[in-house]
Amino acid sequence: MYSWDDLKFVLAIANAGSLTKAARSLGVTHSTVSRRLSALEEEIGARLFDRLPEGFTPTTAGEEAVEAARRMELEVLALDMRIAAKDDELEGPLRVTAAQLVFQVQLAEIVARFKERHPGIDVTMNAANEILSLHRREADIAVRVTDKPDESLFGRLATGQNRCFYVSRDFARRYREAALETVTSKAVPFIAFKWWGNKVPKEMRDRYPNGEVATVTDDMITMHAAVRAGMGIGRLPCFLGDPDPDLIRLPGVEPSRYFDIWILTHPDLKNVARVRTFLRFAADAFKEKSSLYLGN
């Protein structure tokens, strides 16, 4: 039973809490995970998980297997990292992860130019809004929008960012008074992010005392689309709002600071040639366009 191949499935189920999520994390089908778990439990003569309505919960035997799996995983990851750190060739695989929007705005272009210069490096782009683990080798490099990069990682500050409030040109015509640099008592629609709550941003409440939330979104791409559709006033990073010819900055509002963009890797990989080269190349490319991100 206690082979790493078996324990990978046990650990994935324990981490995910369901066969479907475990299958997704392992890159296999739901039926494969179910079959492997059933075969394993039959082989050892013990149930490893209780199948509860809220998900799969390890039994006492399962907890022991999960604990062993975690120890084995740490050893495998450490070995993998040590081997990878010795690679000094400008060729081979390189996995880059970032949010979809980051790829869309500039990172895909950076990867394309990097590939032209280093055709022997096989770059995989993983557009994931969830944070993939560099410690678990889920990716080699992560481009993250954050003011607090993980201190256990190594990386470079690519560029600072600013943000501002934007409206569509059509919205500015329909709400002409609201687009002036004055306080208005009219009801003015806003687009809010869900983590603000169902509220008008505090920076706008004095100017628009009767402002109201027209819709709520949980995604920057959706926010951009809603502002373009004229649904209301929305706050966007300058790199997204300024280049759009259908949008204008809300008059009388200055850009404010937004999260930085960092390019990060695991410390053990910082001297791997293809990782080191991409870090430098991408950081330089972002810095060349810093005015776009700062809204200058």
C-alpha positions in Angstrom: 0.0 0.0 0.0 2.6 2.5 1.1 4.0 3.4 -2.3 4.1 7.1 -3.2 1.8 6.4 -6.2 -0.9 5.1 -3.8 -0.4 7.8 -1.2 -0.7 10.6 -3.8 -4.3 9.7 -4.3 -4.9 9.5 -0.5 -3.4 12.9 0.0 -5.2 14.5 -2.9 -8.6 13.3 -1.5 -7.7 14.5 2.0 -6.7 17.9 0.7 -9.6 18.3 -1.6 -12.4 16.7 0.4 -14.0 15.2 -2.7 -13.2 12.9 -5.5 -14.0 15.4 -8.2 -11.6 18.1 -6.8 -8.9 15.4 -6.1 -9.2 14.2 -9.7 -8.8 17.8 -10.9 -5.7 18.4 -8.8 -4.2 15.1 -10.1 -5.1 15.6 -13.7 -7.1 12.4 -13.9 -10.8 11.5 -14.1 -13.2 11.2 -11.2 -13.7 7.5 -11.9 -9.9 6.9 -11.8 -9.7 8.4 -8.3 -12.8 6.4 -7.1 -11.4 3.2 -8.5 -7.9 3.7 -7.0 -9.4 4.5 -3.6 -11.7 1.5 -3.6 -8.9 -0.9 -4.7 -6.6 0.5 -2.0 -9.2 0.1 0.8 -10.0 -3.5 -0.4 -6.3 -4.3 -0.5 -5.5 -3.2 3.0 -8.9 -4.2 4.5 -9.6 -0.9 6.0 -11.7 2.1 5.1 -9.6 5.3 4.7 -12.4 7.8 4.3 -15.9 8.3 5.6 -18.2 9.4 2.8 -20.2 12.2 4.4 -22.6 14.6 2.8 -20.1 17.4 3.4 -17.3 15.5 1.8 -14.7 12.8 2.4 -13.2 12.8 5.9 -10.2 10.6 6.8 -10.9 7.7 9.3 -8.4 6.9 12.0 -6.6 4.6 9.5 -6.9 7.3 6.8 -5.3 9.9 9.1 -2.3 7.7 9.5 -2.0 7.3 5.7 -2.4 11.0 5.1 0.3 11.8 7.7 2.6 9.3 6.0 1.7 10.8 2.6 2.6 14.3 3.8 6.0 13.2 5.0 6.7 11.4 1.8 5.5 14.3 -0.3 7.9 16.6 1.5 10.8 14.3 0.7 9.8 13.9 -3.0 9.4 17.7 -3.4 12.8 18.4 -1.7 14.5 15.9 -3.9 12.8 17.4 -7.0 13.9 20.9 -6.0 17.5 19.8 -5.4 17.7 18.1 -8.8 16.1 21.1 -10.5 18.5 23.5 -8.8 21.4 21.8 -10.5 20.0 22.5 -14.0 22.1 25.2 -15.7 20.8 24.8 -19.3 18.9 27.5 -21.2 16.5 24.9 -22.4 13.8 22.6 -21.0 10.4 23.2 -19.4 9.4 26.4 -17.6 6.0 26.8 -16.0 4.7 30.4 -15.6 1.5 31.2 -13.7 -0.4 34.4 -13.3 -4.0 35.7 -13.3 -5.7 35.6 -16.7 -5.8 39.4 -16.8 -2.0 39.7 -16.4 -1.5 37.4 -19.3 -4.0 39.3 -21.4 -2.5 42.7 -20.8 1.2 42.0 -21.2 2.6 38.7 -19.9 1.6 36.7 -23.0 3.5 39.2 -25.1 6.5 38.9 -22.8 6.4 35.1 -23.1 6.2 35.3 -26.9 9.3 37.6 -27.1 11.1 35.4 -24.6 10.4 32.3 -26.7 11.8 34.0 -29.8 15.0 34.7 -28.0 15.2 31.3 -26.2 13.5 28.7 -28.5 14.9 25.8 -26.5 12.9 26.8 -23.4 9.4 25.2 -23.4 7.2 27.7 -21.6 3.8 26.6 -20.3 1.4 29.4 -19.3 -1.0 28.6 -16.5 -3.7 31.3 -16.2 -5.0 30.7 -12.7 -6.7 33.1 -10.3 -6.0 30.8 -7.4 -2.5 30.9 -6.1 -0.4 27.9 -7.3 2.3 26.8 -4.9 5.9 27.4 -5.9 7.0 25.3 -3.0 5.1 22.3 -4.3 6.5 22.9 -7.8 3.0 23.6 -9.2 4.8 26.3 -11.2 8.3 27.6 -11.6 7.6 31.3 -11.8 4.6 33.3 -10.6 3.6 36.8 -11.6 1.5 38.1 -8.7 -0.3 41.3 -8.0 0.4 41.9 -4.3 1.9 44.3 -1.8 3.0 41.4 0.4 4.8 38.8 -1.6 5.5 35.6 0.3 8.8 36.2 2.2 9.8 32.6 1.7 10.0 33.2 -2.1 12.7 35.0 -4.2 11.8 37.6 -6.8 11.8 41.0 -8.3 9.4 44.0 -8.1 8.3 44.4 -11.7 6.4 47.6 -11.4 4.2 49.7 -9.1 0.6 50.3 -10.0 -2.1 53.0 -9.7 -5.9 52.8 -10.1 -8.7 55.3 -10.8 -12.4 55.6 -11.2 -13.7 55.3 -14.8 -17.0 55.7 -16.7 -18.0 54.9 -20.3 -18.4 57.8 -22.7 -22.0 56.9 -23.0 -22.4 57.0 -19.3 -20.8 60.4 -19.1 -23.4 61.7 -21.6 -26.4 60.1 -19.8 -25.2 61.3 -16.4 -23.7 64.6 -17.4 -24.1 66.2 -14.0 -22.4 63.2 -12.3 -19.5 63.5 -14.6 -18.8 67.1 -13.5 -16.4 67.8 -10.7 -19.1 68.8 -8.3 -21.3 67.2 -5.6 -24.6 66.0 -7.0 -27.7 64.8 -5.1 -28.9 62.6 -8.0 -28.9 58.9 -7.7 -25.7 57.7 -9.5 -25.0 54.0 -10.2 -21.8 52.3 -9.1 -20.2 48.9 -9.8 -18.9 47.4 -6.6 -16.5 44.5 -5.9 -18.1 41.9 -3.6 -15.4 42.3 -0.9 -16.4 46.0 -0.6 -19.9 44.9 0.4 -23.0 46.3 -1.2 -21.7 49.9 -0.8 -20.5 52.9 -2.8 -16.7 53.2 -2.4 -16.0 55.5 0.6 -13.9 57.8 -1.6 -17.0 58.7 -3.6 -19.7 59.1 -0.8 -19.2 62.8 -0.2 -19.4 63.6 -4.0 -22.3 61.3 -4.5 -24.4 61.2 -1.3 -27.2 59.4 -3.1 -25.0 57.0 -5.0 -26.3 53.4 -5.3 -24.8 50.1 -6.2 -26.1 48.9 -9.6 -24.3 45.6 -9.6 -21.6 43.7 -7.8 -18.8 41.7 -9.4 -16.0 39.5 -8.1 -13.6 39.8 -11.1 -11.6 42.6 -12.6 -12.4 41.5 -16.2 -16.1 41.6 -15.4 -15.7 45.0 -13.7 -14.1 46.3 -16.9 -16.9 44.9 -19.0 -19.6 46.4 -16.8 -18.0 49.9 -16.9 -17.7 49.6 -20.7 -21.4 48.7 -20.8 -22.3 51.9 -19.0 -23.7 50.2 -15.9 -22.0 52.7 -13.6 -18.9 54.2 -12.1 -16.2 51.6 -11.5 -12.6 51.5 -10.1 -10.0 49.9 -12.4 -6.3 49.7 -12.5 -4.9 52.3 -14.8 -3.4 49.7 -17.2 -6.9 48.5 -17.9 -8.9 51.8 -17.9 -6.5 54.2 -19.7 -5.9 52.3 -22.9 -9.7 51.7 -23.5 -11.0 54.3 -26.0 -14.5 53.8 -24.7 -13.7 54.8 -21.2 -12.6 58.1 -19.5 -11.4 58.8 -16.0 -14.0 60.3 -13.8 -13.2 64.1 -13.9 -11.6 65.5 -10.8 -10.4 62.2 -9.4 -6.7 61.5 -9.1 -5.2 58.0 -9.4 -4.5 56.2 -6.2 -2.0 53.5 -5.3 -2.8 49.9 -6.3 -1.0 46.6 -5.6 2.5 46.1 -7.0 3.4 43.4 -9.6 6.0 40.9 -8.5 7.8 38.1 -10.4 8.6 35.3 -8.0 10.2 31.8 -7.8 11.4 29.4 -5.2 14.7 30.4 -3.7 16.3 27.0 -4.7 15.5 27.8 -8.3 16.8 31.3 -8.5 20.1 30.2 -10.1 18.6 27.8 -12.6 19.5 29.4 -15.9 16.1 29.5 -17.6 14.4 30.7 -14.4 17.0 33.4 -13.7 16.9 34.5 -17.3 13.1 34.8 -17.4 12.9 36.7 -14.1 15.3 39.3 -15.5 13.7 39.5 -18.9 10.1 39.8 -17.6 11.0 42.3 -14.9 12.7 44.5 -17.5 9.7 44.2 -19.8 7.3 45.3 -17.1 9.5 48.2 -16.1 9.6 49.4 -19.8 5.8 49.9 -19.5 5.7 51.2 -16.0 3.9 54.4 -17.2 1.0 52.2 -18.4 0.6 50.7 -14.9 1.1 53.9 -13.0 -1.3 55.9 -15.3 1.2 58.6 -16.0 
